[in-house]
Tab-separated table of C-alpha atoms in Angstrom:
chain	number	residue	atom	x	y	z
A	1	MET	CA	22.898	-47.851	-1.366
A	2	TYR	CA	21.385	-44.806	0.260
A	3	LEU	CA	24.443	-42.210	2.697
A	4	ALA	CA	22.931	-39.016	3.685
A	5	GLU	CA	23.934	-36.601	2.065
A	6	THR	CA	24.757	-34.251	4.518
A	7	GLU	CA	27.413	-37.022	5.442
A	8	LEU	CA	31.422	-36.982	4.782
A	9	PRO	CA	32.497	-39.635	6.259
A	10	ALA	CA	35.996	-39.974	7.329
A	11	GLY	CA	37.918	-42.296	9.472
A	12	PHE	CA	41.224	-42.926	11.339
A	13	TRP	CA	43.103	-46.119	9.959
A	14	SER	CA	45.103	-47.126	13.493
A	15	TYR	CA	47.252	-50.091	13.353
A	16	ALA	CA	50.975	-51.109	14.490
A	17	HIS	CA	53.111	-50.463	12.015
A	18	LYS	CA	55.008	-53.930	12.407
A	19	ASP	CA	51.630	-55.660	12.312
A	20	ASP	CA	51.327	-54.125	9.143
A	21	VAL	CA	55.118	-55.561	7.436
A	22	ALA	CA	54.340	-58.460	8.883
A	23	GLU	CA	50.483	-59.258	6.972
A	24	ASP	CA	53.456	-58.049	4.052
A	25	GLY	CA	51.411	-54.909	3.236
A	26	ARG	CA	47.363	-57.175	3.411
A	27	ILE	CA	46.156	-54.788	6.586
A	28	LEU	CA	46.414	-51.203	4.443
A	29	ARG	CA	44.922	-53.517	1.372
A	30	LEU	CA	42.270	-54.086	4.081
A	31	CYS	CA	41.968	-50.444	4.158
A	32	GLU	CA	42.123	-49.603	1.056
A	33	ARG	CA	39.385	-52.889	0.025
A	34	ILE	CA	37.396	-51.728	2.409
A	35	LYS	CA	37.314	-47.890	0.831
A	36	ASN	CA	36.517	-48.882	-2.473
A	37	GLU	CA	34.198	-50.997	-1.208
A	38	PHE	CA	32.608	-47.782	0.255
A	39	SER	CA	32.458	-45.656	-2.637
A	40	LEU	CA	31.228	-48.450	-4.614
A	41	LEU	CA	28.336	-48.847	-2.280
A	42	THR	CA	26.920	-44.878	-2.371
A	43	GLY	CA	29.842	-43.569	-4.900
A	44	ARG	CA	30.424	-41.429	-2.305
A	45	ASP	CA	34.440	-41.732	-0.999
A	46	ILE	CA	35.328	-42.025	2.711
A	47	GLU	CA	38.817	-40.551	3.981
A	48	PHE	CA	40.643	-42.902	6.098
A	49	PHE	CA	43.680	-41.762	7.663
A	50	VAL	CA	46.252	-43.894	8.138
A	51	ASP	CA	49.757	-43.053	9.155
A	52	ARG	CA	49.686	-40.607	12.219
A	53	GLU	CA	52.751	-38.406	11.603
A	54	ALA	CA	51.050	-37.002	8.979
A	55	ILE	CA	50.174	-32.865	9.327
A	56	ALA	CA	46.255	-34.484	8.385
A	57	TRP	CA	46.319	-36.702	10.755
A	58	GLY	CA	46.672	-34.645	13.095
A	59	ASP	CA	44.902	-31.692	11.598
A	60	LYS	CA	41.790	-34.105	11.652
A	61	TRP	CA	42.309	-35.440	15.475
A	62	ARG	CA	41.948	-32.290	16.652
A	63	ALA	CA	39.400	-30.744	14.081
A	64	THR	CA	37.404	-34.641	15.286
A	65	ILE	CA	38.517	-34.313	19.506
A	66	ASP	CA	37.079	-30.298	19.630
A	67	ASP	CA	33.560	-31.589	17.729
A	68	ALA	CA	32.124	-34.880	17.134
A	69	LEU	CA	29.382	-34.737	16.292
A	70	THR	CA	30.174	-32.176	12.811
A	71	GLU	CA	31.385	-35.116	10.697
A	72	THR	CA	31.066	-38.812	11.168
A	73	THR	CA	34.571	-39.525	11.730
A	74	PHE	CA	35.707	-43.247	12.625
A	75	PHE	CA	38.218	-44.742	14.798
A	76	VAL	CA	38.901	-47.812	13.089
A	77	PRO	CA	41.981	-49.739	15.457
A	78	ILE	CA	43.434	-52.882	13.913
A	79	VAL	CA	43.255	-54.886	17.290
A	80	THR	CA	45.957	-57.245	17.607
A	81	PRO	CA	49.235	-58.301	20.311
A	82	ARG	CA	51.580	-55.845	19.551
A	83	PHE	CA	48.474	-53.028	18.964
A	84	VAL	CA	47.241	-53.656	22.980
A	85	ALA	CA	51.713	-53.483	23.477
A	86	SER	CA	51.533	-50.190	21.520
A	87	ASP	CA	51.463	-47.225	23.865
A	88	GLU	CA	50.581	-44.723	21.849
A	89	CYS	CA	47.840	-47.400	20.141
A	90	ARG	CA	46.309	-47.661	23.867
A	91	ARG	CA	46.205	-43.516	24.086
A	92	GLU	CA	44.990	-42.780	20.592
A	93	LEU	CA	41.619	-45.635	21.726
A	94	VAL	CA	41.272	-43.990	25.642
A	95	ALA	CA	40.904	-40.622	23.933
A	96	PHE	CA	39.065	-41.353	21.054
A	97	SER	CA	36.065	-43.813	22.977
A	98	GLU	CA	35.501	-41.310	25.971
A	99	ASN	CA	35.052	-38.210	23.348
A	100	SER	CA	32.631	-41.001	21.486
A	101	LYS	CA	31.311	-42.110	24.420
A	102	ALA	CA	30.577	-38.251	25.903
A	103	ARG	CA	29.615	-37.015	22.346
A	104	GLY	CA	26.945	-39.680	22.460
A	105	VAL	CA	28.813	-41.547	19.882
A	106	PRO	CA	30.670	-44.750	20.973
A	107	GLU	CA	29.224	-46.419	17.921
A	108	LEU	CA	32.140	-44.265	15.637
A	109	LEU	CA	34.981	-46.569	17.699
A	110	PHE	CA	34.929	-49.135	14.579
A	111	PRO	CA	37.864	-51.752	16.174
A	112	VAL	CA	38.636	-54.792	14.081
A	113	LEU	CA	39.780	-57.652	15.603
A	114	TYR	CA	42.326	-58.982	14.129
A	115	VAL	CA	44.380	-61.739	15.554
A	116	ALA	CA	42.287	-63.050	19.111
A	117	VAL	CA	43.640	-61.082	22.011
A	118	ASP	CA	43.885	-62.997	25.181
A	119	ASP	CA	41.402	-61.221	28.357
A	120	LEU	CA	40.033	-59.007	25.980
A	121	SER	CA	36.591	-59.425	27.864
A	122	GLU	CA	33.867	-56.092	29.436
A	123	GLU	CA	35.803	-58.173	33.540
A	124	SER	CA	39.500	-57.055	31.810
A	125	ASN	CA	41.911	-55.221	33.795
A	126	ASP	CA	43.044	-53.570	30.743
A	127	GLU	CA	40.873	-50.333	30.372
A	128	VAL	CA	41.805	-50.560	26.555
A	129	LYS	CA	40.339	-54.566	26.325
A	130	VAL	CA	37.379	-53.234	28.411
A	131	ALA	CA	37.029	-50.392	25.799
A	132	ILE	CA	37.131	-52.898	22.844
A	133	ALA	CA	35.238	-55.898	24.666
A	134	ARG	CA	31.928	-53.326	24.787
A	135	THR	CA	31.524	-53.287	21.438
A	136	GLN	CA	30.163	-54.688	18.333
A	137	TYR	CA	34.252	-54.818	17.713
A	138	VAL	CA	34.490	-57.160	13.430
A	139	SER	CA	36.470	-60.857	13.540
A	140	PHE	CA	38.849	-60.676	11.110
A	141	THR	CA	40.903	-63.388	13.489
A	142	GLU	CA	40.274	-66.111	10.778
A	143	LEU	CA	39.545	-64.390	7.086
A	144	ARG	CA	42.839	-63.054	6.776
A	145	LEU	CA	44.696	-66.460	6.518
A	146	ILE	CA	42.564	-66.330	3.104
A	147	ALA	CA	43.209	-65.396	0.233
A	148	GLU	CA	42.216	-61.793	-0.060
A	149	ASP	CA	40.540	-62.465	-3.842
A	150	SER	CA	38.771	-65.214	-3.164
A	151	SER	CA	34.764	-64.793	-2.002
A	152	GLU	CA	34.159	-65.078	1.851
A	153	TYR	CA	36.830	-62.329	2.309
A	154	ARG	CA	34.951	-60.182	0.060
A	155	MET	CA	31.407	-60.587	1.706
A	156	LYS	CA	33.682	-60.318	4.697
A	157	VAL	CA	35.057	-56.364	3.674
A	158	ASN	CA	31.182	-55.990	1.721
A	159	GLU	CA	29.336	-56.092	5.759
A	160	MET	CA	31.961	-53.664	6.716
A	161	ALA	CA	31.569	-51.057	4.378
A	162	LEU	CA	27.422	-51.527	5.367
A	163	ARG	CA	28.132	-51.196	8.710
A	164	LEU	CA	29.747	-48.263	7.869
A	165	ILE	CA	27.514	-46.646	5.892
A	166	SER	CA	24.957	-47.527	8.097
A	167	ILE	CA	26.489	-46.402	11.359
A	168	ALA	CA	26.962	-43.065	9.107
A	169	ASN	CA	23.260	-42.380	8.616
A	170	GLN	CA	22.679	-43.002	12.294
A	171	ILE	CA	24.764	-40.001	12.916
A	172	ALA	CA	23.394	-38.183	10.532
A	173	SER	CA	19.668	-38.520	11.969
A	174	LYS	CA	21.177	-37.602	15.275
A	175	ALA	CA	22.828	-34.545	14.512
A	176	GLU	CA	19.263	-33.447	13.270
A	177	GLU	CA	17.608	-34.063	15.565
A	178	PRO	CA	18.144	-30.097	18.077
A	179	LEU	CA	21.650	-31.063	20.107
A	180	VAL	CA	20.994	-31.196	23.435
A	181	SER	CA	23.418	-31.442	25.894
A	182	SER	CA	23.828	-34.522	28.702
A	183	LEU	CA	24.454	-30.876	31.587
A	184	ASN	CA	22.237	-29.875	30.992
A	185	LYS	CA	18.912	-31.719	30.163
A	186	GLU	CA	16.404	-30.486	31.954
A	187	ASN	CA	15.675	-27.796	30.193
A	188	GLN	CA	16.369	-28.380	27.081
A	189	ASP	CA	15.517	-25.070	25.407
A	190	SER	CA	18.541	-23.042	26.362
A	191	PHE	CA	21.677	-23.201	28.116
A	192	ASP	CA	24.332	-21.054	29.686
A	193	GLU	CA	26.650	-21.371	32.169
A	194	ASP	CA	24.896	-21.173	34.838
A	195	SER	CA	22.134	-23.461	34.119
A	196	PRO	CA	22.070	-25.981	36.323
A	197	GLY	CA	23.485	-29.437	34.654
A	198	PHE	CA	26.743	-26.623	33.782
A	199	LEU	CA	27.037	-25.441	37.853
A	200	ASP	CA	26.696	-29.855	38.572
A	201	ALA	CA	29.528	-31.024	36.696
A	202	MET	CA	32.222	-28.162	37.918
A	203	GLY	CA	30.829	-29.173	40.817
A	204	SER	CA	31.674	-32.753	40.622
A	205	ILE	CA	34.824	-32.179	38.610
A	206	GLU	CA	35.893	-29.460	41.350
A	207	GLY	CA	34.990	-32.712	44.046
A	208	GLN	CA	37.015	-35.318	42.190
A	209	ILE	CA	39.598	-32.808	41.049
A	210	PRO	CA	41.287	-33.051	45.243
A	211	GLU	CA	41.472	-37.306	45.246
A	212	TRP	CA	43.321	-37.526	41.767
A	213	ASN	CA	46.008	-34.949	42.625
A	214	GLU	CA	46.310	-37.217	45.927
A	215	THR	CA	46.691	-39.954	43.076
A	216	ILE	CA	49.354	-37.716	41.611
A	217	ASP	CA	51.410	-37.688	44.660
A	218	LYS	CA	51.373	-40.846	45.711
A	219	LEU	CA	51.856	-42.388	42.112
A	220	GLY	CA	54.954	-39.677	43.373
A	221	GLU	CA	56.136	-41.164	46.626
A	222	LEU	CA	55.658	-45.110	45.611
A	223	ILE	CA	58.923	-44.516	42.893
A	224	THR	CA	60.152	-43.238	44.911
A	225	GLN	CA	60.716	-46.473	46.871
A	226	ILE	CA	60.728	-48.325	44.349
A	227	GLY	CA	64.642	-46.114	43.863
A	228	GLU	CA	65.191	-46.758	47.291
A	229	ILE	CA	64.640	-50.551	47.222
A	230	THR	CA	66.523	-50.423	43.908
A	231	HIS	CA	69.110	-48.115	44.961
A	232	GLU	CA	69.629	-50.907	48.439
A	233	TYR	CA	69.864	-53.295	46.604
A	234	ALA	CA	71.792	-52.526	44.137
A	235	PRO	CA	75.755	-53.773	45.124
A	236	GLU	CA	74.777	-56.890	46.187
A	237	LEU	CA	72.671	-57.325	43.209
A	238	SER	CA	76.302	-55.984	41.319
A	239	ARG	CA	78.883	-57.915	43.393
A	240	ALA	CA	76.161	-61.896	43.334
A	241	ALA	CA	76.929	-61.650	39.338
A	242	GLU	CA	80.042	-61.485	39.918
A	243	ARG	CA	79.361	-64.650	41.513
A	244	GLY	CA	77.833	-67.149	39.576
A	245	SER	CA	74.626	-67.447	38.619
A	246	VAL	CA	73.063	-68.689	41.664
A	247	ALA	CA	74.192	-65.606	44.639
A	248	GLN	CA	72.704	-64.149	42.033
A	249	ILE	CA	69.257	-65.427	42.126
A	250	VAL	CA	69.098	-65.316	45.736
A	251	VAL	CA	69.844	-62.016	45.474
A	252	ALA	CA	67.547	-61.469	43.177
A	253	ASP	CA	64.535	-62.869	45.436
A	254	LYS	CA	65.457	-60.754	48.006
A	255	TYR	CA	65.049	-57.877	46.029
A	256	SER	CA	61.747	-59.410	44.624
A	257	LYS	CA	60.170	-59.693	47.787
A	258	ALA	CA	61.071	-56.397	49.585
A	259	ILE	CA	60.011	-54.440	46.255
A	260	GLN	CA	57.435	-56.471	45.921
A	261	PRO	CA	54.473	-55.235	48.402
A	262	VAL	CA	55.504	-51.384	46.860
A	263	ALA	CA	54.739	-52.743	43.200
A	264	GLU	CA	51.669	-53.840	44.194
A	265	GLU	CA	50.512	-50.270	45.344
A	266	PHE	CA	51.991	-48.781	42.900
A	267	ARG	CA	49.981	-50.853	40.002
A	268	SER	CA	47.052	-50.918	41.725
A	269	THR	CA	47.599	-46.512	42.492
A	270	GLY	CA	48.225	-45.934	38.541
A	271	SER	CA	45.013	-48.483	37.846
A	272	LYS	CA	42.943	-45.436	40.787
A	273	TYR	CA	44.688	-43.204	38.388
A	274	MET	CA	42.763	-43.827	35.327
A	275	ASP	CA	39.607	-44.354	36.890
A	276	GLN	CA	39.649	-41.428	38.131
A	277	ALA	CA	40.568	-39.903	35.194
A	278	LEU	CA	37.636	-41.153	33.192
A	279	ALA	CA	35.225	-39.932	35.287
A	280	ILE	CA	36.446	-36.966	35.444
A	281	SER	CA	36.317	-36.940	31.432
A	282	GLU	CA	32.374	-36.731	30.106
A	283	ASN	CA	31.847	-34.410	31.908
A	284	LEU	CA	34.926	-31.891	31.504
A	285	ILE	CA	33.838	-33.056	27.982
A	286	ALA	CA	30.690	-31.889	27.938
A	287	ILE	CA	31.128	-28.877	29.848
A	288	LEU	CA	34.210	-27.821	27.174
A	289	ASP	CA	31.864	-28.707	24.096
A	290	GLU	CA	29.823	-25.941	25.411
A	291	LEU	CA	32.167	-23.608	26.761
A	292	THR	CA	33.863	-23.733	22.430
A	293	ASN	CA	30.699	-23.445	20.804
A	294	SER	CA	28.663	-20.904	22.951
A	295	THR	CA	27.999	-18.071	20.722
A	296	SER	CA	28.542	-15.121	24.274
A	297	GLU	CA	30.050	-11.287	22.999
A	298	SER	CA	30.921	-11.531	26.849
A	299	GLY	CA	33.452	-13.733	27.633
A	300	LEU	CA	33.619	-16.188	30.325
A	301	GLU	CA	32.286	-15.708	33.494
A	302	ALA	CA	34.463	-15.314	36.427
A	303	GLY	CA	33.614	-18.408	38.194
A	304	THR	CA	34.360	-20.663	35.195
A	305	ARG	CA	37.381	-18.866	33.571
A	306	GLU	CA	38.164	-20.484	37.814
A	307	PHE	CA	37.172	-22.941	37.220
A	308	LEU	CA	39.347	-24.155	34.045
A	309	PHE	CA	42.781	-22.928	35.048
A	310	GLY	CA	42.300	-24.673	38.127
A	311	ILE	CA	41.546	-27.813	35.815
A	312	LEU	CA	44.270	-26.803	33.198
A	313	GLY	CA	46.924	-26.451	37.163
A	314	VAL	CA	45.835	-30.177	37.143
A	315	VAL	CA	46.463	-31.390	33.736
A	316	ASP	CA	49.393	-29.365	32.840
A	317	ALA	CA	51.338	-31.275	36.540
A	318	GLY	CA	49.407	-34.791	34.598
A	319	VAL	CA	50.970	-33.696	31.425
A	320	GLY	CA	54.363	-32.643	33.331
A	321	SER	CA	54.874	-36.009	34.574
A	322	ALA	CA	54.818	-38.261	32.052
A	323	SER	CA	58.325	-38.050	30.326
A	324	GLU	CA	59.592	-39.147	33.636
A	325	ILE	CA	56.505	-41.744	34.441
A	326	GLN	CA	58.183	-42.923	30.424
A	327	GLU	CA	61.439	-43.350	31.802
A	328	PHE	CA	61.111	-44.950	34.799
A	329	GLN	CA	58.283	-46.733	32.870
A	330	HIS	CA	60.862	-47.894	30.729
A	331	SER	CA	64.066	-48.233	33.314
A	332	VAL	CA	61.755	-51.024	34.395
A	333	ARG	CA	61.491	-52.614	31.333
A	334	LYS	CA	64.967	-53.448	30.417
A	335	ASN	CA	65.784	-55.538	33.653
A	336	PHE	CA	62.338	-58.039	33.055
A	337	GLY	CA	66.012	-60.578	31.613
A	338	ILE	CA	67.649	-60.087	34.349
A	339	SER	CA	66.124	-62.629	36.428
A	340	ARG	CA	62.961	-65.165	36.768
A	341	ALA	CA	62.874	-63.965	39.690
A	342	ILE	CA	62.047	-60.719	39.424
A	343	ARG	CA	59.809	-60.789	36.766
A	344	LYS	CA	56.803	-60.123	39.059
A	345	PRO	CA	57.403	-56.905	41.225
A	346	LEU	CA	58.767	-55.023	37.193
A	347	LYS	CA	55.734	-56.743	35.395
A	348	ALA	CA	53.707	-55.099	38.134
A	349	ILE	CA	55.427	-51.819	38.564
A	350	ASP	CA	54.511	-51.717	34.598
A	351	GLN	CA	51.287	-51.738	34.769
A	352	GLY	CA	51.154	-49.035	36.940
A	353	ALA	CA	52.822	-46.999	34.620
A	354	GLN	CA	50.665	-47.633	31.619
A	355	TYR	CA	47.877	-47.101	33.102
A	356	TYR	CA	49.218	-43.441	33.944
A	357	LEU	CA	50.727	-43.519	30.364
A	358	ASP	CA	47.017	-44.373	28.219
A	359	SER	CA	44.992	-41.307	29.478
A	360	LEU	CA	48.062	-39.183	28.153
A	361	ASP	CA	46.384	-37.868	24.365
A	362	LEU	CA	43.229	-37.593	26.725
A	363	LEU	CA	44.987	-34.839	29.155
A	364	THR	CA	46.495	-33.413	25.614
A	365	ASP	CA	42.996	-32.812	23.939
A	366	TRP	CA	41.897	-30.960	27.198
A	367	GLN	CA	44.611	-28.976	27.705
A	368	ARG	CA	44.451	-27.596	23.921
A	369	ARG	CA	40.602	-27.406	24.366
A	370	ILE	CA	41.128	-25.641	27.849
A	371	GLN	CA	44.104	-23.052	26.055
A	372	GLU	CA	41.742	-22.457	22.561
A	373	ILE	CA	38.905	-21.703	25.682
A	374	LEU	CA	40.680	-19.441	27.599
A	375	GLU	CA	42.209	-17.190	25.382
A	376	PRO	CA	40.431	-17.505	21.471
A	377	LYS	CA	41.846	-17.040	18.660
């Protein structure tokens, strides 16, 4: 089957390792079967990176995030309940999804629904589920249960390989056209830092940053409030535990009612933070792409440099707060089993923290790219 000569496709095979163990290695074998089918159909190899801890994964990830149109690089998440619950898997998917959308190649996100996941729809409150639901994901929920050498299984592998080839050819045709930034569609002959599109994009982001900063500050305030309420009830919860389960349930119910409003506000604020990050993302990625690919020998203009330093300060603060949010989330999760009475507010707090952490890979990619633009090697 024809594959454009310019294409050297690759991909990230993103999965939860415990899922592969539970499946006796079937998830990684599926990856190998798709690779082999792709090679058989085209006479060319496709490389899938499967170990996110390996240096090769990190190098390819940086190259892909820096310029997704240089090569066709797929992101293939093997979607299961465990995948959707994994902090690392979620962050990778959000970062790749936002970058591929900003470059006009959302089809590079190629999810495989391996096990049914609740609330997988565009109306979900979970941004990861929304991102998956918006794609033409491959459903593998029934085929994973049949023999790997069955005709049905092999036909599905063939279908997936054909789709990857088709997408690679579509990307190749895009790459053959003049690549014009979404920031400067009105002037397709040239692009520079003074063009209206570029300045408008910077202005849009600068208008969004103060509110984003306020959201970050609000999250910190809510964490403090949650800590104060918990500290207030801790002695009473401890004494109640000594008196027996009935007393403990009564106090846990009081604690739950006291913390519930703050917990709900924390969840909604975490969701707001995520929404704001995604709103900033498309313009910022386009700006960073243009600056990365700029061949100007005069360097950055003062206004652009000031803008980047301003963004970097906010991003540094967001990344720096992540470890605190992560520790906070872990401490909350440890208390899930104390009483059913407190699970609802604790779940709300956990979700709010997760919204924040889901954007972490996106922010760290911005951080690295801005630093490289400001201090080129």
